PDB file of C-alpha atoms and ligand atoms in Angstrom:
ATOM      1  CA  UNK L   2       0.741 -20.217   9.507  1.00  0.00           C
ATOM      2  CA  UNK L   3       1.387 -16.825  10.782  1.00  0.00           C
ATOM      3  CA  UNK L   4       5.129 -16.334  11.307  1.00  0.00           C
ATOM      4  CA  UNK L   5       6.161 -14.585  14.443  1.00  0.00           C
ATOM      5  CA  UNK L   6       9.342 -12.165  14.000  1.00  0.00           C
ATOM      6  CA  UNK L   7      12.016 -11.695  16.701  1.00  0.00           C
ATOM      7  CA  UNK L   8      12.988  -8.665  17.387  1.00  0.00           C
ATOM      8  CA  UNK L   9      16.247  -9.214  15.180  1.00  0.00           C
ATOM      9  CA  UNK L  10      14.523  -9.842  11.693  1.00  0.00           C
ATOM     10  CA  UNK L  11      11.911  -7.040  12.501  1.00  0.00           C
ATOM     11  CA  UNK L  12      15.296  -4.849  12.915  1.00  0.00           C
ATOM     12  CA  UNK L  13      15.841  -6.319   9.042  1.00  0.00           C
ATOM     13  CA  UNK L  14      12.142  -5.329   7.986  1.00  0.00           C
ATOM     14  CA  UNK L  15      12.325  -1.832   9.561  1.00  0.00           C
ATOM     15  CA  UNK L  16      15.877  -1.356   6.921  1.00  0.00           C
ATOM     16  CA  UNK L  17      13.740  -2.332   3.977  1.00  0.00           C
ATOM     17  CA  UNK L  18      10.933  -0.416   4.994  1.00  0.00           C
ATOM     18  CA  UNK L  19      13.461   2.662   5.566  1.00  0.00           C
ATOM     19  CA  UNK L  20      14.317   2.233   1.941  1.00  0.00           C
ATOM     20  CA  UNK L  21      10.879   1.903   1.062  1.00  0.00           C
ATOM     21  CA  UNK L  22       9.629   5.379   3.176  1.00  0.00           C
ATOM     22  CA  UNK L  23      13.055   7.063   1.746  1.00  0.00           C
ATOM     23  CA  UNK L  24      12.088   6.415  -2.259  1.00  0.00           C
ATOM     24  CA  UNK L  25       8.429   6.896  -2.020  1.00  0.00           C
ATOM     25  CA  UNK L  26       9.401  10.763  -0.611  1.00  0.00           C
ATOM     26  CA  UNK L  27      12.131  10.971  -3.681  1.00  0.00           C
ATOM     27  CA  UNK L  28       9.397  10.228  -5.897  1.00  0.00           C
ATOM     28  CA  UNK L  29       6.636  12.401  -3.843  1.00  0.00           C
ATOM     29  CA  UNK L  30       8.947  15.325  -4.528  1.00  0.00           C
ATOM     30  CA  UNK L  31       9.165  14.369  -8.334  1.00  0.00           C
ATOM     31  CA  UNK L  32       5.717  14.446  -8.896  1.00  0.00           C
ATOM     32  CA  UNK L  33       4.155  17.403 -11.199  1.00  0.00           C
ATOM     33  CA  UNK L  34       2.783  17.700 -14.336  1.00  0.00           C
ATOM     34  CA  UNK L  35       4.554  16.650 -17.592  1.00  0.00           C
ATOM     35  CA  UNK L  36       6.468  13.645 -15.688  1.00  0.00           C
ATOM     36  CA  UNK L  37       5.979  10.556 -16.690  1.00  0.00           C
ATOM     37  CA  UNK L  38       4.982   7.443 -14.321  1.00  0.00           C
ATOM     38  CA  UNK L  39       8.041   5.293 -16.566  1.00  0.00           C
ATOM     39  CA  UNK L  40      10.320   8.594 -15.636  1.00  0.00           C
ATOM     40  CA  UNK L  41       9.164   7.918 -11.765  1.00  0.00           C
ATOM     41  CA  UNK L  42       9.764   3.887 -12.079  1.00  0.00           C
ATOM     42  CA  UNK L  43      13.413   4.699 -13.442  1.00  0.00           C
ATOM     43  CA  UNK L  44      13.954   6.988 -10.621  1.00  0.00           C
ATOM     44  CA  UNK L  45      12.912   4.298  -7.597  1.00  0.00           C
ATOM     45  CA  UNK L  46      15.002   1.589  -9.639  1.00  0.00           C
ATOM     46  CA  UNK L  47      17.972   3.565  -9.790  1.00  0.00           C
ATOM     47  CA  UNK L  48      17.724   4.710  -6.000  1.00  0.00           C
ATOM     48  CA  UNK L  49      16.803   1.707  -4.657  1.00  0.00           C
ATOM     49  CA  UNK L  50      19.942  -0.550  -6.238  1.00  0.00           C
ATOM     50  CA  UNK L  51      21.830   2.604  -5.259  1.00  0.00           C
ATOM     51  CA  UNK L  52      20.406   2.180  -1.380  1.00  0.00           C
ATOM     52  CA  UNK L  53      22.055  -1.601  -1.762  1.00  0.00           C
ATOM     53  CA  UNK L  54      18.429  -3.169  -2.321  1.00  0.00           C
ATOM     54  CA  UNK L  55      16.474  -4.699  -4.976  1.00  0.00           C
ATOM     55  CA  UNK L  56      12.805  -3.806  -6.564  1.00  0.00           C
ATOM     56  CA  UNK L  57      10.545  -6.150  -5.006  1.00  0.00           C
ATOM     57  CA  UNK L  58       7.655  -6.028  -7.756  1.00  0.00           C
ATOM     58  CA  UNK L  59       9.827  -6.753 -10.523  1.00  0.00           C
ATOM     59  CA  UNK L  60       9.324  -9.759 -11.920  1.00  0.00           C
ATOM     60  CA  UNK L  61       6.920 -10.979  -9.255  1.00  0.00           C
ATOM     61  CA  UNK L  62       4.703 -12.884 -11.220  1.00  0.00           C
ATOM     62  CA  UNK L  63       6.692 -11.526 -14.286  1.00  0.00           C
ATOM     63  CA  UNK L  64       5.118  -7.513 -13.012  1.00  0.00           C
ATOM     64  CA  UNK L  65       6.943  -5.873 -15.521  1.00  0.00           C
ATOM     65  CA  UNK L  66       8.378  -2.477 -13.218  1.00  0.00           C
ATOM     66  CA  UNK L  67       9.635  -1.659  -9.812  1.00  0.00           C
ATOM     67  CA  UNK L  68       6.873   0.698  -8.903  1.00  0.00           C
ATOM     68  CA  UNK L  69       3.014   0.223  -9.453  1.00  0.00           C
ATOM     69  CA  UNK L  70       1.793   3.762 -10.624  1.00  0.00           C
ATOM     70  CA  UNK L  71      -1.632   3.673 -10.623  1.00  0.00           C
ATOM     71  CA  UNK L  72      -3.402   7.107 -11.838  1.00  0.00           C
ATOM     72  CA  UNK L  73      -6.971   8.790 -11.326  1.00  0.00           C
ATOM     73  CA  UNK L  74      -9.542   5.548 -11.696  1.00  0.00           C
ATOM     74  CA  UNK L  75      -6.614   3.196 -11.711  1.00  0.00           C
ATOM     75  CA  UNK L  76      -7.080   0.982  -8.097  1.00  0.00           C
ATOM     76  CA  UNK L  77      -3.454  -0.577  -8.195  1.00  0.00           C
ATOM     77  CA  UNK L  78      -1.251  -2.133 -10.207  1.00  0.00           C
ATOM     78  CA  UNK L  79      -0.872   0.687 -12.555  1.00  0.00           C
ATOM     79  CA  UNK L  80       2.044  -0.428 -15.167  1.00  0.00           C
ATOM     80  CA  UNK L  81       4.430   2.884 -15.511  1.00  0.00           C
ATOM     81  CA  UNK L  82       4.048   3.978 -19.064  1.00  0.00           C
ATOM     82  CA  UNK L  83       6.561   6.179 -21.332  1.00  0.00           C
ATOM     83  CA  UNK L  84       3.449   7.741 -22.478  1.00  0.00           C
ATOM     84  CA  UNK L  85       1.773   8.848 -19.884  1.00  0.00           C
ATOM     85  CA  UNK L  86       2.105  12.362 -18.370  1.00  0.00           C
ATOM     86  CA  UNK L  87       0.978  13.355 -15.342  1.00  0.00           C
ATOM     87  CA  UNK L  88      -1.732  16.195 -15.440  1.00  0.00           C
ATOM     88  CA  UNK L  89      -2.763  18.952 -12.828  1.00  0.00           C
ATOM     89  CA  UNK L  90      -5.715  17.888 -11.629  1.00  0.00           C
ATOM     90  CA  UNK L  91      -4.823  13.819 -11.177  1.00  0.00           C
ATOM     91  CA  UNK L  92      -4.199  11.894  -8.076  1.00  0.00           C
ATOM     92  CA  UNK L  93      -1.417   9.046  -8.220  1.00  0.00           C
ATOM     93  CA  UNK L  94      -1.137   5.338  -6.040  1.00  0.00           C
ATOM     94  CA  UNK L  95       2.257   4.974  -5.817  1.00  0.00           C
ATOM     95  CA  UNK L  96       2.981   1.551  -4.256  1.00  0.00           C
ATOM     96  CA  UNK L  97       6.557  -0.043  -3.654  1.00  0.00           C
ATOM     97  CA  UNK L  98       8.295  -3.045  -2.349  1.00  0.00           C
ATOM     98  CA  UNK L  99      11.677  -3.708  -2.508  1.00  0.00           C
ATOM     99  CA  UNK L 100      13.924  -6.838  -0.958  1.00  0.00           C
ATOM    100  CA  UNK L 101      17.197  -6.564   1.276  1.00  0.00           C
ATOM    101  CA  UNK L 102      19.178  -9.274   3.233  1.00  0.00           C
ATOM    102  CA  UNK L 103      16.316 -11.601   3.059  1.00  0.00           C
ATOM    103  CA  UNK L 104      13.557  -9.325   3.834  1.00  0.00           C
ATOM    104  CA  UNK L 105      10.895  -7.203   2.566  1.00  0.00           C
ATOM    105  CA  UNK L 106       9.415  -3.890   2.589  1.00  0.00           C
ATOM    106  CA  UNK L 107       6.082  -2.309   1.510  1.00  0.00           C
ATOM    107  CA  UNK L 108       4.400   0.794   1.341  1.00  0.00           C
ATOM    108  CA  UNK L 109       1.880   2.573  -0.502  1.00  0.00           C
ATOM    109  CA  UNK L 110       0.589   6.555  -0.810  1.00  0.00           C
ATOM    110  CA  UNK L 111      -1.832   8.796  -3.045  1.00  0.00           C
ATOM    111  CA  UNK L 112      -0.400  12.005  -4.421  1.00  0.00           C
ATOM    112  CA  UNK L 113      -2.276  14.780  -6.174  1.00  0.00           C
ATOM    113  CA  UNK L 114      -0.486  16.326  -8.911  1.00  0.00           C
ATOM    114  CA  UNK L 115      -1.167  20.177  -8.752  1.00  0.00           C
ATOM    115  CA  UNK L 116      -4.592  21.007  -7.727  1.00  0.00           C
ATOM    116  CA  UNK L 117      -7.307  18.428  -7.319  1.00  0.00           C
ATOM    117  CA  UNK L 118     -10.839  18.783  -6.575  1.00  0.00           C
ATOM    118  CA  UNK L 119     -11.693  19.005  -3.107  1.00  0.00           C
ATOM    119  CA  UNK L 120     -13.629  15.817  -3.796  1.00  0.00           C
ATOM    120  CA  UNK L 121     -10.562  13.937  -4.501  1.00  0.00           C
ATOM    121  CA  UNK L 122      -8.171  15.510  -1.781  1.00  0.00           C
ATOM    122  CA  UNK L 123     -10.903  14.201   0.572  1.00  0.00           C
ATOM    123  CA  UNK L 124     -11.005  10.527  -1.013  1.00  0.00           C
ATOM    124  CA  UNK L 125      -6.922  11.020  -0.338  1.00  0.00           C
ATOM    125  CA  UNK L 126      -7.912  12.308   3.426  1.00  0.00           C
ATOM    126  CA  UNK L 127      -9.990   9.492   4.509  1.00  0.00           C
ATOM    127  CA  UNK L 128      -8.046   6.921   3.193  1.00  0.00           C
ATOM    128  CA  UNK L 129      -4.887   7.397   4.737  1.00  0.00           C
ATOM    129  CA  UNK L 130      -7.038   8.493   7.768  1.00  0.00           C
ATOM    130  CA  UNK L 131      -8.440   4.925   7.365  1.00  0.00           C
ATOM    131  CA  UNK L 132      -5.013   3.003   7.481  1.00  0.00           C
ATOM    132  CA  UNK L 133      -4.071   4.493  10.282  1.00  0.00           C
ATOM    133  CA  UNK L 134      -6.926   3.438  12.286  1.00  0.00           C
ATOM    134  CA  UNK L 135      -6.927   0.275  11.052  1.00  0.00           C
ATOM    135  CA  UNK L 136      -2.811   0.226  12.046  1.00  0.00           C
ATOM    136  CA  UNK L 137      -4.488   1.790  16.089  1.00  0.00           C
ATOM    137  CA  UNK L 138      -6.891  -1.448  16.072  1.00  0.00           C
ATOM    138  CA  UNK L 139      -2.982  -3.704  15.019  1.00  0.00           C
ATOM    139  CA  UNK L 140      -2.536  -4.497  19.304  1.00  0.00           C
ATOM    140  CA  UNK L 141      -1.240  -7.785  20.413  1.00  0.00           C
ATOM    141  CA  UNK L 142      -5.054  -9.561  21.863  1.00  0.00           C
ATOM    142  CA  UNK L 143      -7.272  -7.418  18.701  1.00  0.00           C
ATOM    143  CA  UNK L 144      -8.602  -9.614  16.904  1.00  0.00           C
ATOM    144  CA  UNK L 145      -7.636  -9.581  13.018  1.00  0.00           C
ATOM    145  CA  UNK L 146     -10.885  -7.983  11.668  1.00  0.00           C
ATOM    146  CA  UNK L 147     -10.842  -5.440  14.178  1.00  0.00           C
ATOM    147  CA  UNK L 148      -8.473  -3.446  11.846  1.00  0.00           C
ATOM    148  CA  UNK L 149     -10.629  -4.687   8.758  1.00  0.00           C
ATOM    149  CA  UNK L 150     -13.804  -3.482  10.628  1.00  0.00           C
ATOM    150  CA  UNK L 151     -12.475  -0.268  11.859  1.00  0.00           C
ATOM    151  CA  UNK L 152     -11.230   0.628   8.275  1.00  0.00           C
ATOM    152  CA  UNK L 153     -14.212  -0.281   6.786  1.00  0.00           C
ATOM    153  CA  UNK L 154     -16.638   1.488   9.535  1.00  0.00           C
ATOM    154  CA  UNK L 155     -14.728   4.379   8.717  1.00  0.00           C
ATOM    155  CA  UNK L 156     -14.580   4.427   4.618  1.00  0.00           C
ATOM    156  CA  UNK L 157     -18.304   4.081   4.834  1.00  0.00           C
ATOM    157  CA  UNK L 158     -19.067   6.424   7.038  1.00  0.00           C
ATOM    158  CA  UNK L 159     -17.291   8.821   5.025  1.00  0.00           C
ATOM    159  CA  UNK L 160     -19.684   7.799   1.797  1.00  0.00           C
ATOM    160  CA  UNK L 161     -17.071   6.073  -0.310  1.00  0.00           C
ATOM    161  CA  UNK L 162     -16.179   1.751  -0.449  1.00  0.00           C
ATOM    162  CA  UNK L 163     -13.439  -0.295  -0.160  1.00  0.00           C
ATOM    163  CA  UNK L 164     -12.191  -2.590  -2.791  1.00  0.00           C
ATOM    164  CA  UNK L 165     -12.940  -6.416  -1.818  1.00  0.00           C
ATOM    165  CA  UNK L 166     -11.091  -7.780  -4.696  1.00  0.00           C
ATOM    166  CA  UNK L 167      -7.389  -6.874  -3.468  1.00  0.00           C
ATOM    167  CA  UNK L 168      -6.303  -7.272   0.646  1.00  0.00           C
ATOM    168  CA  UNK L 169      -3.449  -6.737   2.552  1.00  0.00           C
ATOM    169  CA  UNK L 170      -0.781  -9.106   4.119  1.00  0.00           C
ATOM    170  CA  UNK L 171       1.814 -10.461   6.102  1.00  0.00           C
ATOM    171  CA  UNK L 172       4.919  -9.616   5.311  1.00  0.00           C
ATOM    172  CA  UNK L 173       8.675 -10.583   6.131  1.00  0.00           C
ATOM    173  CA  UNK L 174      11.267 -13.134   3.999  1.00  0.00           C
ATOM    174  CA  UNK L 175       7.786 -13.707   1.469  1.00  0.00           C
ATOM    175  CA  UNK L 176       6.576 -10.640  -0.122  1.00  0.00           C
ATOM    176  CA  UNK L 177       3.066 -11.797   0.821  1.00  0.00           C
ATOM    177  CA  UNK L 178       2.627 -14.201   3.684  1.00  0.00           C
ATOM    178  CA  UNK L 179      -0.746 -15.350   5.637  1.00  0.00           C
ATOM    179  CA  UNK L 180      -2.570 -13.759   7.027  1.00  0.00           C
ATOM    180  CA  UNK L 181      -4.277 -12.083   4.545  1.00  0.00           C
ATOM    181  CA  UNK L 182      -5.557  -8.587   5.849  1.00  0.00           C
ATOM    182  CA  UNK L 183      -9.161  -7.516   4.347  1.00  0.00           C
ATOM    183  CA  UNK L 184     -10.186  -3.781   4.414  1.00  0.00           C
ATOM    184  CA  UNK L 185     -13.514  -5.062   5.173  1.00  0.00           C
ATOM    185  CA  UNK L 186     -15.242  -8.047   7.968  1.00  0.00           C
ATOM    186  CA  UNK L 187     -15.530 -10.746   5.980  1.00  0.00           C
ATOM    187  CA  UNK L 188     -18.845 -12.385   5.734  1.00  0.00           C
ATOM    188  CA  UNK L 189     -19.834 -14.505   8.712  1.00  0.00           C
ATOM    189  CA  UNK L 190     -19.178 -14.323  12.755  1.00  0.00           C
ATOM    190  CA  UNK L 191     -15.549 -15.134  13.113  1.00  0.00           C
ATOM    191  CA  UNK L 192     -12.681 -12.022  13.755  1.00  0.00           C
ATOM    192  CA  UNK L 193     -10.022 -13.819  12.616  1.00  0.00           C
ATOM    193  CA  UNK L 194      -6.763 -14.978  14.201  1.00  0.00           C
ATOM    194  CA  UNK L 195      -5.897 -12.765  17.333  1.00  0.00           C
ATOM    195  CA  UNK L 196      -3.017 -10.542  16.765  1.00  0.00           C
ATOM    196  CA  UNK L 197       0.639 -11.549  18.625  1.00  0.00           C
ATOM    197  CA  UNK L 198       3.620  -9.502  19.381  1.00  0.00           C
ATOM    198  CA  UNK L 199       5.939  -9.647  16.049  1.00  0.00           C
ATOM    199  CA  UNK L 200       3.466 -10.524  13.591  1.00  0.00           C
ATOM    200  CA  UNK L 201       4.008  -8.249  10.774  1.00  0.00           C
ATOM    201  CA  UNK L 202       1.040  -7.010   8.264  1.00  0.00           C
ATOM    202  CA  UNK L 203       1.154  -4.782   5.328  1.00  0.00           C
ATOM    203  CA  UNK L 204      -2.471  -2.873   5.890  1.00  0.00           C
ATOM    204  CA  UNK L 205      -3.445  -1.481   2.473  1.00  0.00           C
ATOM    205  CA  UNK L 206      -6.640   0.519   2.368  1.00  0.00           C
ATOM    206  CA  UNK L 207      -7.931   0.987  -1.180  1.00  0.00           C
ATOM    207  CA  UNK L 208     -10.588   3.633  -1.317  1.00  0.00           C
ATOM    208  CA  UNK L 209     -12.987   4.001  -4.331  1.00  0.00           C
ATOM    209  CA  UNK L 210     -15.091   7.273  -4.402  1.00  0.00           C
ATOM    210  CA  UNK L 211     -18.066   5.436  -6.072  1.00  0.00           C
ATOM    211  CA  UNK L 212     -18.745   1.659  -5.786  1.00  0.00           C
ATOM    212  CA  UNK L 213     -16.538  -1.227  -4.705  1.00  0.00           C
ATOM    213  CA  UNK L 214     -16.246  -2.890  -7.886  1.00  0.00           C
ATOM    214  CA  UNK L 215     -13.229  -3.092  -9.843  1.00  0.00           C
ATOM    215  CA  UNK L 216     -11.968  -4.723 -13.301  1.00  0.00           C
ATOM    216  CA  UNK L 217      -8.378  -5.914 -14.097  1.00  0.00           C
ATOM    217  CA  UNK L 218      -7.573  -4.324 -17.856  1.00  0.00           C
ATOM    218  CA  UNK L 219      -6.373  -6.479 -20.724  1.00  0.00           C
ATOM    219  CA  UNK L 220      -2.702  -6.312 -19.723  1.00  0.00           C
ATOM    220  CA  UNK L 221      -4.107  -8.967 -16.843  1.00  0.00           C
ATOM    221  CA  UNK L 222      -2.313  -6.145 -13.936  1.00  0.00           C
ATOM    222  CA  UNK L 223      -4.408  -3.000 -14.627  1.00  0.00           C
ATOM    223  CA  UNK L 224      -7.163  -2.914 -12.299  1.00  0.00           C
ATOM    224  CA  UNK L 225      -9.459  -0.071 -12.490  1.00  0.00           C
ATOM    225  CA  UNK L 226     -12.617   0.998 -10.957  1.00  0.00           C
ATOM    226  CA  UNK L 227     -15.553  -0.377 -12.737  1.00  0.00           C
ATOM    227  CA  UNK L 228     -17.823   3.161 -12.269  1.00  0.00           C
ATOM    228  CA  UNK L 229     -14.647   4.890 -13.510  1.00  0.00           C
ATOM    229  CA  UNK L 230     -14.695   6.922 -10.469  1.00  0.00           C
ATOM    230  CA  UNK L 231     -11.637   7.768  -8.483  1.00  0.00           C
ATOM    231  CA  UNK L 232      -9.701   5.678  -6.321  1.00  0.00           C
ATOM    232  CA  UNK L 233      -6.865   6.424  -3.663  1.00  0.00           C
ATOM    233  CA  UNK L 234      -4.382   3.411  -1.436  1.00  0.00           C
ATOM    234  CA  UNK L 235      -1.727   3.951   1.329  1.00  0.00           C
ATOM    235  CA  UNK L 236       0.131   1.437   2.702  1.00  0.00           C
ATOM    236  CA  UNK L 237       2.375   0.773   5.518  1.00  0.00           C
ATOM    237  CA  UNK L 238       4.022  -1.873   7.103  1.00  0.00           C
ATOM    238  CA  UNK L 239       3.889  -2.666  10.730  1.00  0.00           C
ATOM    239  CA  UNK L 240       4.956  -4.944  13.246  1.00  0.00           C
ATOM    240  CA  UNK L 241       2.638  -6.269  15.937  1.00  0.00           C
ATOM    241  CA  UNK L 242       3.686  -5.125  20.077  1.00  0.00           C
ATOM    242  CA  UNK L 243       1.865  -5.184  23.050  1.00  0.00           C
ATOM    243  CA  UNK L 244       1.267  -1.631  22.482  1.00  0.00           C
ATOM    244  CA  UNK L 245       1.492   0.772  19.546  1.00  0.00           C
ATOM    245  CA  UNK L 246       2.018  -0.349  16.554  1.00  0.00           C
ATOM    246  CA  UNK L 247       5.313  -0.058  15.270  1.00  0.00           C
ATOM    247  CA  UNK L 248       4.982   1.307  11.934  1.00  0.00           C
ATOM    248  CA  UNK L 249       7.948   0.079   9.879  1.00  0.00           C
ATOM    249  CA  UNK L 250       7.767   2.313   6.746  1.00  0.00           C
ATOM    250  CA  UNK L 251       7.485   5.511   8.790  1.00  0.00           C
ATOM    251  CA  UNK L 252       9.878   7.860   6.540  1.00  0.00           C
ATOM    252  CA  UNK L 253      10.660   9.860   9.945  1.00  0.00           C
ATOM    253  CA  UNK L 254       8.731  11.107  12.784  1.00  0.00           C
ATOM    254  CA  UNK L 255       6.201  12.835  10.711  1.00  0.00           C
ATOM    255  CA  UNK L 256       3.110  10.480   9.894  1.00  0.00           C
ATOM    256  CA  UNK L 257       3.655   9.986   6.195  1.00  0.00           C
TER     257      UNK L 257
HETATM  258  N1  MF3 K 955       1.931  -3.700  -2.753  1.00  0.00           N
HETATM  259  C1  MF3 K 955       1.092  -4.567  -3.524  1.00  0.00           C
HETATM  260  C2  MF3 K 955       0.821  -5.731  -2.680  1.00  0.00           C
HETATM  261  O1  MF3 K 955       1.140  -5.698  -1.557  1.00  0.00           O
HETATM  262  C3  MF3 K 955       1.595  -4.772  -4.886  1.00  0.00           C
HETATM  263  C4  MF3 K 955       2.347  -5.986  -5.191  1.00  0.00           C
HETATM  264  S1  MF3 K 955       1.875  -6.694  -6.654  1.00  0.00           S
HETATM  265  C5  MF3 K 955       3.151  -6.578  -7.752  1.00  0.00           C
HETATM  266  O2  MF3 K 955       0.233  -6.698  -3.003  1.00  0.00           O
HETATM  267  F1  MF3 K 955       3.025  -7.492  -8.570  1.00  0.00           F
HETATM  268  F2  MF3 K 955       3.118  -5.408  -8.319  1.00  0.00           F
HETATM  269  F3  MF3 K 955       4.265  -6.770  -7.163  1.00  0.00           F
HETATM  270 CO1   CO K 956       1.254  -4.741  -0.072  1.00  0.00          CO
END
C-alpha cells in the first residue's frame, strides 16, 4: 500500500528533510583532502542531535554509522572509516537519513574532493542531471516508471548504467515504504502504480561509469562496482502534487 500524506505530515517530512539538506552542505563544505569519512560521520551525528533529530541509518539493520560514505568505486553504503583519507582526485556518495517527530528524511549527493577528471565530474553531471528528471516525470497521473524510464533513457544515453541491485522508495513514518522506485523500467509492459498527490518517494539515481553490476564487500554493507569503475548517487526526497514536484530536501532555492 502506498500511503498518501496530508498536507500536515508532508509539513513534518519537509523539517526532516531541512535537516537533512542543512548537514549534507555542513559536510559538503568539510570535504578536502586529509579528512576522514569517520571525521565527516562524527560531524553529521553531532549536528544532527544538535538540530533536535536523530541519525536515521544508525542501527537500521544494525548499519553501524549515521552517514553512508561511499568513495570512488564504492556504489553506496560506504561504512565511514578512521582510516580512510580523502584524496584529491576522489569523488564521495554521501547519503543521509535522519528521523524527527515521527518522520523521515533522505537525501543523497556526489562530491569531488579537489580536482577530478573530467570523466568523473561528468559521471557527477549526469547523474544529478538524471534525478532531477526523473523528480520532472514525479506528476500526480505519471505513471511510476515514467521517472524510472526517463532516468534510465537519460544515464544511457549519456554512455554510463544504472545500478539494478539497489532502488529508491517511499518514504514518511518508515524509512523505506512501498513503492519501491527503480532507476530503470522493469522488465515487462506494466508502468507501475500511477502517481497521486502526497505520495512521497525518495528517487535515488546510482550511476556507474562502466557496467551495471555491483558486489556487496565482506562487511555484508559495502557495495562496490564489480568493473571497479566509478560510481556517483544523489538523492532527494519529494512529495507528489498536481504539479511540480515538491522537492523536500531542497537545502534553499538553489538546486542542490
Ligand atoms: N539512503 C539509502 C536508502 O535509502 C541508505 C539507507 S541504508 C542504511 O536506502 F542502512 F544505511 F541505512
Ligand atoms: Co534512500
Amino acid at each position: 500500500m502506498i500511503v498518501i500524506r496530508s498536507a500536515q505530515e508532508i509539513e513534518k517530512i519537509r523539517k526532516c528533510n531541512r535537516i537533512v539538506a542543512e548537514v549534507l552542505g555542513l559536510l559538503k563544505n568539510e570535504i578536502s583532502a586529509g579528512v576522514t569519512t569517520k571525521h565527516l560521520d562524527q560531524l553529521a551525528e553531532k549536528k544532527i542531535r544538535e538540530l533536535g533529530a536523530l541519525p536515521a541509518f544508525k542501527g537500521y539493520r544494525n548499519y553501524p554509522a549515521t552517514i553512508c560514505a561511499s568513495v570512488n568505486e564504492v556504489v553506496v553504503h560506504g561504512i565511514p572509516n578512521s582510516k580512510r583519507k580523502l584524496r584529491n582526485g576522489d569523488i564521495i556518495s554521501i547519503d543521509l537519513g535522519v528521523y524527527c517527530d515521527g518522520y523521515y528524511g533522505d537525501a543523497a549527493g556526489t562530491f569531488p574532493i579537489g580536482s577530478v577528471s573530467d570523466k568523473a565530474e561528468r559521471l557527477m553531471a549526469v547523474t544529478r542531471e538524471a534525478l532531477f528528471i526523473g523528480i520532472g516525470k514525479a506528476v500526480a497521473g505519471n505513471y511510476l516508471y515514467e521517472i524510472s524510464q526517463a532516468i534510465q533513457e537519460y544515464v544511457e544515453g549519456n554512455g554510463f548504467s544504472v545500478v539494478r541491485d539497489f532502488v529508491g522508495h517511499g518514504i514518511g513514518t518508515e524509512l523505506h515504504e512501498e513503492p519501491q522506485v527503480p532507476n530503470f523500467k522493469p522488465d515487462g509492459n506494466g508502468m507501475g502504480p500511477v502517481l497521486k498527490k502526497g505520495m512521497v518517494l525518495a528517487i535515488e539515481p546510482m550511476v556507474n561509469m562502466g557496467k551495471h553490476d555491483i558486489k556487496v564487500l565482506g562487511d555484508n554493507w559495502t557495495a562496490v562496482t564489480l568493473d571497479g569503475k566509478l560510481s556517483a548517487h544523489f538523492e532527494h526526497t519529494i512529495a507528489v502534487t498536481e504539479g511540480e514536484a515538491d522537492i523536500l530536501s531542497l537545502a534553499s532555492l538553489l538546486r542542490t
